[in-house]
Short mmCIF file of C-alpha atoms in Angstrom, two decimals:
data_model
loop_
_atom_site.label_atom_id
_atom_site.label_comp_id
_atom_site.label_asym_id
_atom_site.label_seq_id
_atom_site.Cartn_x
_atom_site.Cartn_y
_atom_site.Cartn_z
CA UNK A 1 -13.17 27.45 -16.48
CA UNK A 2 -14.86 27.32 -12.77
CA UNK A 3 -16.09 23.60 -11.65
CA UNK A 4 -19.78 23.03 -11.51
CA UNK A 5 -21.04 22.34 -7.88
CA UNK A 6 -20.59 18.65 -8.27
CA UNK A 7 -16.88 18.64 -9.25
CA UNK A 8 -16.58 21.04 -6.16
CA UNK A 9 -18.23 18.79 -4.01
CA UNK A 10 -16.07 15.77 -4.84
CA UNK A 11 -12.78 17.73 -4.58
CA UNK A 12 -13.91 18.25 -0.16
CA UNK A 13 -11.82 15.99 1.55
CA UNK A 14 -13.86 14.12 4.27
CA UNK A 15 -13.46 16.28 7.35
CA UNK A 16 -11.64 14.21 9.70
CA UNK A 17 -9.56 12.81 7.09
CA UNK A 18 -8.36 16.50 6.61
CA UNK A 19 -7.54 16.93 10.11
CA UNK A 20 -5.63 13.83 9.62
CA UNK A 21 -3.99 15.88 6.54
CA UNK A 22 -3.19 18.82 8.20
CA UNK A 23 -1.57 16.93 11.37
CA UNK A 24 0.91 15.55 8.68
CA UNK A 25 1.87 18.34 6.82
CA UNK A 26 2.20 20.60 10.08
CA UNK A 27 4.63 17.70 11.37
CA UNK A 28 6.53 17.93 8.40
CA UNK A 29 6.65 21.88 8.95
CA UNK A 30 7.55 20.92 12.52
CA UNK A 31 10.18 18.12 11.90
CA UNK A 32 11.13 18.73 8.24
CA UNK A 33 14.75 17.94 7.62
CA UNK A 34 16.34 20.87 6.01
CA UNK A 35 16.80 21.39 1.91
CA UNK A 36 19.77 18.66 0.88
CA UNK A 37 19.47 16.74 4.21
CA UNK A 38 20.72 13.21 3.28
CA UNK A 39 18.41 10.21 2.68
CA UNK A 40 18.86 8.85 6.38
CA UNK A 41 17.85 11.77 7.81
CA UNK A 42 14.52 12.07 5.60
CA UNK A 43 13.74 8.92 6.31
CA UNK A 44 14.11 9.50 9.89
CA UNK A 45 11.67 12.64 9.62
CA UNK A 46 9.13 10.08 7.97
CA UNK A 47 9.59 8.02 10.76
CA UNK A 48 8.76 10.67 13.28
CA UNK A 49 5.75 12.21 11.64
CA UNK A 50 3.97 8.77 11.12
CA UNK A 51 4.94 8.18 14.56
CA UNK A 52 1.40 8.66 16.35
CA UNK A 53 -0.70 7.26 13.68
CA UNK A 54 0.88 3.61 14.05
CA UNK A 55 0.14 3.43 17.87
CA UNK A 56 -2.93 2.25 19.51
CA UNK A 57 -5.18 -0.01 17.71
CA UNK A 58 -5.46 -3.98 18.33
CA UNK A 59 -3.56 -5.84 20.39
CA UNK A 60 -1.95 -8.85 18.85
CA UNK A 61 -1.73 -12.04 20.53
CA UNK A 62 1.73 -12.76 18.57
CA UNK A 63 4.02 -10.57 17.43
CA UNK A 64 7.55 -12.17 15.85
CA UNK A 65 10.63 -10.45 14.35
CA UNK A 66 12.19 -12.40 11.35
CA UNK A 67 15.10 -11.99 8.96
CA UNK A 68 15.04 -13.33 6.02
CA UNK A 69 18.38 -13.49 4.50
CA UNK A 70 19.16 -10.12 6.07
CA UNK A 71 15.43 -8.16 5.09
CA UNK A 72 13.35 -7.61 8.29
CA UNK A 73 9.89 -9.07 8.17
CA UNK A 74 7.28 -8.84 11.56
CA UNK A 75 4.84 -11.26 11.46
CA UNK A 76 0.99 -10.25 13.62
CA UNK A 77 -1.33 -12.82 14.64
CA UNK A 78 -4.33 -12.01 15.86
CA UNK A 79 -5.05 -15.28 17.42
CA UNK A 80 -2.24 -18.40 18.96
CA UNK A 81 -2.65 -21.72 18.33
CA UNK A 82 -4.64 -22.17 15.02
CA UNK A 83 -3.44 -22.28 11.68
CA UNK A 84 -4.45 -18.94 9.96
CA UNK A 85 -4.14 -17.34 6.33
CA UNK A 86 -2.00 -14.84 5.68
CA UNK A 87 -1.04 -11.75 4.05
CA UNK A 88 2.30 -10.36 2.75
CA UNK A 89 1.46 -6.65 3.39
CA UNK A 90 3.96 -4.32 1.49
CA UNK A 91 4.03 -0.56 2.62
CA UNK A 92 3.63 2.28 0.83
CA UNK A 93 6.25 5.13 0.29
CA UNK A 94 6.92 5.98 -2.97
CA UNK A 95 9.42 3.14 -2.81
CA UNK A 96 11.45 5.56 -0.76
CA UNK A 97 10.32 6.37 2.22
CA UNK A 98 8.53 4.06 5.59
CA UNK A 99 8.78 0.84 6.95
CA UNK A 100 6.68 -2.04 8.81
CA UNK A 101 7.21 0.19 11.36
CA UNK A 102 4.92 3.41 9.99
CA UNK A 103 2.46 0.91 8.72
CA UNK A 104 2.38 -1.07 11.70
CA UNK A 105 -1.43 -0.32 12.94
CA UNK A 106 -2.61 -0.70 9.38
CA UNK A 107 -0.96 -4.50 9.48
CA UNK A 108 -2.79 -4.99 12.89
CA UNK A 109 -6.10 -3.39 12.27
CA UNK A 110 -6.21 -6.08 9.10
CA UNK A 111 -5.35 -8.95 10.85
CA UNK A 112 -7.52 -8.22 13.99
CA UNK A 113 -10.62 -7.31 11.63
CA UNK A 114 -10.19 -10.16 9.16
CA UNK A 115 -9.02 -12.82 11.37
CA UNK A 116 -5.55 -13.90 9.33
CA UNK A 117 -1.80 -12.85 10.06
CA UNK A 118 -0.46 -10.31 8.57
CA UNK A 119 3.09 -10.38 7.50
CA UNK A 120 5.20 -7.32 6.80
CA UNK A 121 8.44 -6.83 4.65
CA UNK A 122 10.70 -4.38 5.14
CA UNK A 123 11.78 -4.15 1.04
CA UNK A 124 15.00 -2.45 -0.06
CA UNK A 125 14.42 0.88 -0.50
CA UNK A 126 15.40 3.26 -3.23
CA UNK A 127 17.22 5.24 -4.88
CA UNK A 128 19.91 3.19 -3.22
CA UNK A 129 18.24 0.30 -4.15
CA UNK A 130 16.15 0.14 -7.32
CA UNK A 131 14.21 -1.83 -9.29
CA UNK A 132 14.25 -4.64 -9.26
CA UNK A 133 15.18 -5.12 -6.22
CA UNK A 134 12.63 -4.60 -3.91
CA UNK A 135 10.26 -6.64 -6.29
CA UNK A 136 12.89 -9.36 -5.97
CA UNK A 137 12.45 -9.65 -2.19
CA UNK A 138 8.99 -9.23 -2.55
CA UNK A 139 8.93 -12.38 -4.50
CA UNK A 140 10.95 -13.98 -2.35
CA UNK A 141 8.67 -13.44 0.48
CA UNK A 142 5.97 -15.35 -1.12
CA UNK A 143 8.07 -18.36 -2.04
CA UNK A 144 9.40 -17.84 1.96
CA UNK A 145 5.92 -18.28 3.36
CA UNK A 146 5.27 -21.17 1.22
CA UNK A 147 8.41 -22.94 2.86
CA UNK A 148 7.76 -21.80 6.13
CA UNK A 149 3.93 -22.11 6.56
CA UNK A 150 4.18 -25.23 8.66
CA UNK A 151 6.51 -23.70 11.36
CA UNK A 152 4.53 -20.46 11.32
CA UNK A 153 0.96 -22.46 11.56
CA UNK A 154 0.22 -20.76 8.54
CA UNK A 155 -2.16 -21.69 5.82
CA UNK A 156 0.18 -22.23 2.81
CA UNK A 157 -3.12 -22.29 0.51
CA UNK A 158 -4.88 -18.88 1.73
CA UNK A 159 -2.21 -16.40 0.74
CA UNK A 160 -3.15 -12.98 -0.03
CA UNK A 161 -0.94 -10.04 -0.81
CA UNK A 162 -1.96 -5.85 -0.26
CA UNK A 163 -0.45 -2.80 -0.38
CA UNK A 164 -0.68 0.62 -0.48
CA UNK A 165 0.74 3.25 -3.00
CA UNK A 166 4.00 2.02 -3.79
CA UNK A 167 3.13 -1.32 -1.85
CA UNK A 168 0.28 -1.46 -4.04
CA UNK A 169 2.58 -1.11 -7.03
CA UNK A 170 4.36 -3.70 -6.01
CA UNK A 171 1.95 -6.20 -4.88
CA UNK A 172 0.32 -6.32 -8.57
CA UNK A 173 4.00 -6.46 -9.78
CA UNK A 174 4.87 -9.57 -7.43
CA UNK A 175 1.70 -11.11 -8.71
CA UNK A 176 3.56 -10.74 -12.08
CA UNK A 177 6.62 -11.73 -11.40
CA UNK A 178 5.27 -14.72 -9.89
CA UNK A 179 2.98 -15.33 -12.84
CA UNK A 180 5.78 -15.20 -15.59
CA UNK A 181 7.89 -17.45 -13.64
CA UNK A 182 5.33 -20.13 -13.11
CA UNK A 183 5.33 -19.92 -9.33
CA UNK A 184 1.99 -19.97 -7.45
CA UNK A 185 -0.14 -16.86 -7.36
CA UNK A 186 -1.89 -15.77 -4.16
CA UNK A 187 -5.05 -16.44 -4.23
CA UNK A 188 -6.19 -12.58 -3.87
CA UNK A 189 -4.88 -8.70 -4.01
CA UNK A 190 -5.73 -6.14 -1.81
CA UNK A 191 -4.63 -2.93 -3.64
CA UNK A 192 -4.80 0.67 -1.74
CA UNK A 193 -4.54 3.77 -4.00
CA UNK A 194 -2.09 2.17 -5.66
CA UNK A 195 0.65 3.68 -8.33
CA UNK A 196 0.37 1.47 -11.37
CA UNK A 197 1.82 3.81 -14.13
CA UNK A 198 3.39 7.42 -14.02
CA UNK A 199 1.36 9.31 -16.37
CA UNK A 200 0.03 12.72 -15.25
CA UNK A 201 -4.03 12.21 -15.58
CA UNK A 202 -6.54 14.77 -14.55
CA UNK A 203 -6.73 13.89 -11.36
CA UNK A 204 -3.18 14.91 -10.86
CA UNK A 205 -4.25 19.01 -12.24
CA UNK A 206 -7.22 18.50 -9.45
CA UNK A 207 -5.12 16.61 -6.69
CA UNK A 208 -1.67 17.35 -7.20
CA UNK A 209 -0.82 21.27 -5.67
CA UNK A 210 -0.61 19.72 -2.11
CA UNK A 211 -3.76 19.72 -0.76
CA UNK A 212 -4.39 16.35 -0.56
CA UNK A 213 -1.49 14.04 0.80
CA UNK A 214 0.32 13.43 -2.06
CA UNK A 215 1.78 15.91 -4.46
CA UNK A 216 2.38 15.59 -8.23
CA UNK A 217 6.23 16.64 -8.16
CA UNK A 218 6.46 14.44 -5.26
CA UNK A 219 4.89 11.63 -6.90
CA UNK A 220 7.45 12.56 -9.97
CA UNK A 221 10.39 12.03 -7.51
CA UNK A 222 9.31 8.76 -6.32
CA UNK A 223 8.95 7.29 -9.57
CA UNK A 224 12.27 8.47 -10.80
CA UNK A 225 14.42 7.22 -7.32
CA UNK A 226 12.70 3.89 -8.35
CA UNK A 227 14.16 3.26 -11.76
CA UNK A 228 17.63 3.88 -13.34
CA UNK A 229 16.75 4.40 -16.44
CA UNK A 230 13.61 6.21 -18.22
CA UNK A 231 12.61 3.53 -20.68
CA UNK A 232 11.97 1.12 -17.74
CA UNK A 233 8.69 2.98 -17.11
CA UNK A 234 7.52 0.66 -20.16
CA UNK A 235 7.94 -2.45 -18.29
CA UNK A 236 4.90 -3.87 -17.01
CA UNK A 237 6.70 -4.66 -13.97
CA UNK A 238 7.43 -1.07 -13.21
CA UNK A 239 4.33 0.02 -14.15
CA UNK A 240 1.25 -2.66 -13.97
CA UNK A 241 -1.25 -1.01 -15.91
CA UNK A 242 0.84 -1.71 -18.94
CA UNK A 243 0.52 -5.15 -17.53
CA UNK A 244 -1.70 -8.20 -19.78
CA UNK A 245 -3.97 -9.02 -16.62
CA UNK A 246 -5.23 -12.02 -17.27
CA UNK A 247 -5.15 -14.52 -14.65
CA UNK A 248 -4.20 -11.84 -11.76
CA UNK A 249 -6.16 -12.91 -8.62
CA UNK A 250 -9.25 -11.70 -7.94
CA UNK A 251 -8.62 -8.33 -6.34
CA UNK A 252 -10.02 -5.55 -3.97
CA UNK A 253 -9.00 -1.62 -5.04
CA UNK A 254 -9.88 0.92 -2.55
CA UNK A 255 -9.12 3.98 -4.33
CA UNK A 256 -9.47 7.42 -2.51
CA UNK A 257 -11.73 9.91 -4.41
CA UNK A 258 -9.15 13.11 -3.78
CA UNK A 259 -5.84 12.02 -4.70
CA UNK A 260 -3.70 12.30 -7.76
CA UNK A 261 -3.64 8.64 -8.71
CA UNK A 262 -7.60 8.02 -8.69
CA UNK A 263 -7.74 8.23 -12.36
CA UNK A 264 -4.62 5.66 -12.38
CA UNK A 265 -6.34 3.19 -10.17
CA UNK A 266 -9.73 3.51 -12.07
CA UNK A 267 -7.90 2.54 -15.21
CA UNK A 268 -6.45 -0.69 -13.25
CA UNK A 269 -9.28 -1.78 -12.06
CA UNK A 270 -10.73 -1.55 -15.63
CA UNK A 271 -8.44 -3.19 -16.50
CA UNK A 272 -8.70 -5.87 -14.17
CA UNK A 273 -12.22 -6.32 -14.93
CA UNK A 274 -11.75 -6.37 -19.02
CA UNK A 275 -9.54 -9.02 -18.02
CA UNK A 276 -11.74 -11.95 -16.66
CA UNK A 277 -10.80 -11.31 -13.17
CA UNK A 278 -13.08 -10.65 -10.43
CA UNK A 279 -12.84 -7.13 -9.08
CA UNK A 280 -14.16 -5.00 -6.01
CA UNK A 281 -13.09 -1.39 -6.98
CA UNK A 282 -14.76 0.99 -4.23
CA UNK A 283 -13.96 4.65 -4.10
CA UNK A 284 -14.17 6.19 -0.94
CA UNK A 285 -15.50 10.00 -1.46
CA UNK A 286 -13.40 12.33 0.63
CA UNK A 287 -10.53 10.48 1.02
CA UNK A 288 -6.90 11.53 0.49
CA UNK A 289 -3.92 9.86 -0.27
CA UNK A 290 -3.25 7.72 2.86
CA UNK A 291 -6.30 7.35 4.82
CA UNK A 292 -6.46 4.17 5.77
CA UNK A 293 -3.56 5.82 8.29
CA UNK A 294 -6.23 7.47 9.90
CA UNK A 295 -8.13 4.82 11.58
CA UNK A 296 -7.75 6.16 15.50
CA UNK A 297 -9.80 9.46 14.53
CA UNK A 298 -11.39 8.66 11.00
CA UNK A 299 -14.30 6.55 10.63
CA UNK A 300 -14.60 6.68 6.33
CA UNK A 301 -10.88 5.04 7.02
CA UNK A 302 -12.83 2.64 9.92
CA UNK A 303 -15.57 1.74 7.01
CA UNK A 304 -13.18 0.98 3.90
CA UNK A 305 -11.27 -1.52 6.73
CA UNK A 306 -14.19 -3.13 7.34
CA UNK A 307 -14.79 -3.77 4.09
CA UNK A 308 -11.60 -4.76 3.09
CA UNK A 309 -12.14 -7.25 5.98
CA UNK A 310 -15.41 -8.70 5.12
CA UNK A 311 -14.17 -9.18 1.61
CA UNK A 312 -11.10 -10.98 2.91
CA UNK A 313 -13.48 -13.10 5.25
CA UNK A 314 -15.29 -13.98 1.87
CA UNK A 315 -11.87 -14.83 0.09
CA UNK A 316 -10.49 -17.09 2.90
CA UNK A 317 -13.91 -19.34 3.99
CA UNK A 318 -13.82 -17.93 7.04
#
């Protein structure tokens, strides 16, 4: 059965946001490692092809270099000298791929637009490492900045935590974690197209071919590196939608309109909302999978930042 107009219309990715599309996928073509290349090396491809799209941006007026019991964190501040709110920003990557080091624009363009530090972790990654792990250090991140706020001339009351994809994933999960062990929640989420459960929805038949970022097999892959064992795809902290909600902070979804997990984060933010807690869920028509990574040449990426800032301004009092 043929689409009417509207469905058609919805499917268009935003033009510059394709370009931004097509500059990754002729990378890959470029760089690809070859069929059974080894983890390292895939990674190291990743690495490559995000390359341009993390330079450029703001200019930080600190940037520090931390280990933390042997997993890198890099900590931005936009401004010295005053005590600022911060964000644990976890990056996407189907839990398999990237690093603070693909995502590092995205940290700076938040903390130069919103006016807080942004802190990034550099999780465990799988299949070598699975869950729970990097939830574990995740967790442990939080609970770090609590204990190091003073030193950092942090603000150990305005914590946030955001993510994208698989960061996103495991931003709400941390936020769970934290929850069931009676630790201190931070005070909001910011959640970018994330991957809260691993069912195929319709926007996976409409999204999922390649067209648009992320791919449905791909997407399949990620998920199954992530866990050991099937029957772990029930637990809420593998997949949050299965999640009870209530009490989550309040929380800001920016969920792109052509991607295979916009039905997933509609449900979450439905969710969210049935459950008492106060949610901004904005989808961005034309975007893709990713396209926050396209700030330098993007403006629909340059207006859901913006956003994302001014709702983070509101959040903090500042």
């Amino acid at each position: 059965m043929s689409k009417g107009l509207d469905a058609m219309q919805n499917d268009m990715a935003d033009p510059d946001i394709r370009r931004f599309v097509d500059a990754i996928n002729a990378a890959y073509a470029e760089h690809g490692a070859p069929e059974g290349a080894s983890m390292a090396a895939r990674r190291a491809v990743a690495e490559r092809v995000r390359k341009p799209w993390r330079e450029g941006g703001p200019i930080m007026a600190e940037r520090r270099e931390i280990d933390m019991g042997g997993v890198r964190l890099r900590l931005h501040r936009p401004v010295a000298d005053v005590k600022l709110p911060v964000m644990l920003y976890i990056h996407g990557g189907g839990w398999t791929l990237f690093s603070i080091d693909t995502h590092d624009r995205l940290m700076r363009e938040y903390a130069a637009r919103a006016g807080i530090a942004v802190l990034g972790i550099d999780y465990s990654l799988s299949p070598e490492s699975k869950f729970p792990v990097a939830l574990e250090e995740c967790a442990a991140a939080l609970d770090w900045i609590a204990a190091q706020a003073d030193a950092l001339n942090l603000d150990a009351g305005r914590v946030l935590i955001g993510g994208d994809s698989a960061g996103a994933n495991l931003s709400a999960a941390t936020c769970l974690l934290q929850r069931q062990r009676g630790r201190p929640l931070p005070i909001a989420m910011l959640l970018n197209y994330g991957a809260f459960a691993p069912e195929h929805t319709p926007s996976y038949a409409r999204f999922g071919a390649g067209d648009y970022s992320l791919e449905a097999d791909e997407m399949d892959i990620f998920w199954a590196n992530y866990i050991d064992t099937p029957d772990q795809l029930a637990d809420p902290l593998v997949a949050p939608l299965r999640a009870d909600l209530s009490g989550m902070p309040p929380s800001f979804l920016a969920i792109a309109d052509c991607d295979i997990l916009a039905d997933c984060n509609d449900a979450f933010a439905s969710k969210l909302e049935a459950a008492g807690v106060p949610t901004r869920a904005v989808t961005y028509r034309g975007a893709t999978h990713s396209f926050l990574e396209a700030a330098s040449i993007a403006p629909l990426a340059g207006r859901a930042l913006d956003e994302q800032a001014a709702w983070i301004r509101d959040i903090v009092g500042a």
